């Protein structure tokens, strides 16, 4: 079907685009208040940017990327996620050169070749933050708290925060060995993807969408038994800080997150309504270094905007977003239409929204238009009004009509 949108993509128009912009402005204003500055990076990157960071064994790289060769035979990829691109930009522009913690946020489309269904699209939008500079349980807590605050400021309820640690490098190495040992004689019970994950990164098996609920996976060794003392203490301090801030959470041993770059704290906010993650994130120790940058740790999260929108629709959380039209101008001949255009322009400059009929000169169709739009005021311009400079203004709500001089219409409409 040449003239239908591509499978798994969405058109936003009318109320939907207003809801989208409502979420965007709400979340950006919150993080701006937290001192985050916006980073806008290209929608595509060299493929290597994602392969080396997100990891070859991840679902994203192994099967979800929109990768293509451009006319110069370069392999490019439509960004499937934000973090790798933000790190690339951070390192390439040497934004680490000045001291202090750096906080960025981004908002925009991501692309993943997934099986489309409610809450899962091939082009979707993410809002995310990344913080570079320190590895501290208190910073982790602050970042998680800001995600929690975003949800509460959108009035979204019924969300569970799941949290886990996947430890530092040493803990992960011990754990990976234990998983290999455990899964090595159970491979026949796993899906083909998991057989592959076994070789490349056995922790990915725990994140499997096919086998995830099976007993084999549920009974697999748990990371908490392989953590170094340091990693354990880091996690416990993060949880303690969350307790102090009264952020409820559930520790989930099987939460490993689908991207390779995470270390230590990982978390997801899951919706009770459909069981999908509305936001996910974690800490990454080595990502900046792996982009040939300095040894600076980072932490971030990303919200799925479509998933937020679905929940807000379900819970009826959007305010009234229809723009009410303030004024409809009815004009009774061609010359009056010119007058109407001039009046509309003056009113709009004064932030008064105006509609008019460009075609009809008789009253009936213009009143029909006005009925449909339901403005607060109707201004009528005909020959008599043009000549006297005094226009008929109907106050629709209060059902009254006045004669108003041209230069008083703005005040009248604004109720001054
Ligand atoms: P899932 O487990 O649902 O596939 P994920 O772990 O792949 O999610 P992340 O890469 O962490 O997701 O992305 C962060 C957020 O972006 C998710 O929590 C979700 O809200 C949203 N998201 C991810 N993939 C999609 C998609 N295909 N369509 C819509 N939203 C998505
Ligand atoms: Mg996914």
PDB file of C-alpha atoms and ligand atoms in Angstrom, residues 60 64 80-81 112 114 119-126 207 209 257-259 262 268-269 276-281 301-307, ligand 1:
ATOM      1  CA  UNK A  60      18.323  -3.817  19.567  1.00  0.00           C
ATOM      2  CA  UNK A  64      15.853  -4.211  15.678  1.00  0.00           C
ATOM      3  CA  UNK A  80      17.221   3.069  18.168  1.00  0.00           C
ATOM      4  CA  UNK A  81      17.922   4.811  21.499  1.00  0.00           C
ATOM      5  CA  UNK A 112      13.311  -0.127  16.146  1.00  0.00           C
ATOM      6  CA  UNK A 114       9.838  -4.638  16.383  1.00  0.00           C
ATOM      7  CA  UNK A 119       2.766   0.455  23.204  1.00  0.00           C
ATOM      8  CA  UNK A 120       5.343  -0.951  20.764  1.00  0.00           C
ATOM      9  CA  UNK A 121       6.027   0.865  17.518  1.00  0.00           C
ATOM     10  CA  UNK A 122       8.738   1.027  14.883  1.00  0.00           C
ATOM     11  CA  UNK A 123       9.036   4.773  15.192  1.00  0.00           C
ATOM     12  CA  UNK A 124       8.330   5.953  18.716  1.00  0.00           C
ATOM     13  CA  UNK A 125       9.428   8.879  20.833  1.00  0.00           C
ATOM     14  CA  UNK A 126      11.589   8.963  23.872  1.00  0.00           C
ATOM     15  CA  UNK A 207      15.842 -10.394  29.606  1.00  0.00           C
ATOM     16  CA  UNK A 209      10.775 -11.902  25.978  1.00  0.00           C
ATOM     17  CA  UNK A 257      18.035  -4.407  31.103  1.00  0.00           C
ATOM     18  CA  UNK A 258      18.418  -5.078  27.414  1.00  0.00           C
ATOM     19  CA  UNK A 259      21.475  -2.973  26.687  1.00  0.00           C
ATOM     20  CA  UNK A 262      24.813  -0.865  32.068  1.00  0.00           C
ATOM     21  CA  UNK A 268      12.397   0.266  35.254  1.00  0.00           C
ATOM     22  CA  UNK A 269       9.057   1.887  35.976  1.00  0.00           C
ATOM     23  CA  UNK A 276       4.923  -2.476  29.965  1.00  0.00           C
ATOM     24  CA  UNK A 277       7.905  -0.409  31.047  1.00  0.00           C
ATOM     25  CA  UNK A 278       7.090   3.270  30.793  1.00  0.00           C
ATOM     26  CA  UNK A 279      10.633   4.340  31.711  1.00  0.00           C
ATOM     27  CA  UNK A 280      13.908   2.501  32.028  1.00  0.00           C
ATOM     28  CA  UNK A 281      17.472   3.328  32.792  1.00  0.00           C
ATOM     29  CA  UNK A 301      16.864   6.951  31.835  1.00  0.00           C
ATOM     30  CA  UNK A 302      14.394   7.134  28.984  1.00  0.00           C
ATOM     31  CA  UNK A 303      10.617   7.406  28.976  1.00  0.00           C
ATOM     32  CA  UNK A 304       8.491   6.069  26.130  1.00  0.00           C
ATOM     33  CA  UNK A 305       6.213   8.960  25.189  1.00  0.00           C
ATOM     34  CA  UNK A 306       3.590   6.782  23.480  1.00  0.00           C
ATOM     35  CA  UNK A 307       3.357   4.619  26.581  1.00  0.00           C
TER      36      UNK A 307
HETATM   37  P1  LIG B   1      10.878  -3.293  26.275  1.00  0.00           P
HETATM   38  O1  LIG B   1      11.394  -4.232  27.309  1.00  0.00           O
HETATM   39  O2  LIG B   1       9.429  -2.896  26.479  1.00  0.00           O
HETATM   40  O3  LIG B   1      11.170  -3.736  24.877  1.00  0.00           O
HETATM   41  P2  LIG B   1      13.276  -1.775  26.263  1.00  0.00           P
HETATM   42  O4  LIG B   1      14.029  -2.302  27.417  1.00  0.00           O
HETATM   43  O5  LIG B   1      13.616  -2.245  24.902  1.00  0.00           O
HETATM   44  O6  LIG B   1      11.692  -1.938  26.501  1.00  0.00           O
HETATM   45  P3  LIG B   1      14.500   0.815  26.475  1.00  0.00           P
HETATM   46  O7  LIG B   1      15.478   0.579  25.416  1.00  0.00           O
HETATM   47  O8  LIG B   1      14.944   0.823  27.857  1.00  0.00           O
HETATM   48  O9  LIG B   1      13.265  -0.190  26.296  1.00  0.00           O
HETATM   49  O10 LIG B   1      13.700   2.170  26.170  1.00  0.00           O
HETATM   50  C1  LIG B   1      13.174   3.003  27.197  1.00  0.00           C
HETATM   51  C2  LIG B   1      11.682   3.161  27.061  1.00  0.00           C
HETATM   52  O11 LIG B   1      11.307   3.434  25.718  1.00  0.00           O
HETATM   53  C3  LIG B   1      10.899   1.894  27.398  1.00  0.00           C
HETATM   54  O12 LIG B   1      10.726   1.763  28.776  1.00  0.00           O
HETATM   55  C4  LIG B   1       9.586   2.157  26.690  1.00  0.00           C
HETATM   56  O13 LIG B   1       8.764   3.007  27.468  1.00  0.00           O
HETATM   57  C5  LIG B   1      10.022   2.880  25.439  1.00  0.00           C
HETATM   58  N1  LIG B   1      10.096   1.961  24.292  1.00  0.00           N
HETATM   59  C6  LIG B   1      11.071   1.073  23.994  1.00  0.00           C
HETATM   60  N2  LIG B   1      10.807   0.435  22.847  1.00  0.00           N
HETATM   61  C7  LIG B   1       9.620   0.951  22.384  1.00  0.00           C
HETATM   62  C8  LIG B   1       8.821   0.729  21.226  1.00  0.00           C
HETATM   63  N3  LIG B   1       9.174  -0.131  20.280  1.00  0.00           N
HETATM   64  N4  LIG B   1       7.672   1.431  21.087  1.00  0.00           N
HETATM   65  C9  LIG B   1       7.294   2.329  22.034  1.00  0.00           C
HETATM   66  N5  LIG B   1       8.010   2.596  23.134  1.00  0.00           N
HETATM   67  C10 LIG B   1       9.170   1.914  23.318  1.00  0.00           C
END
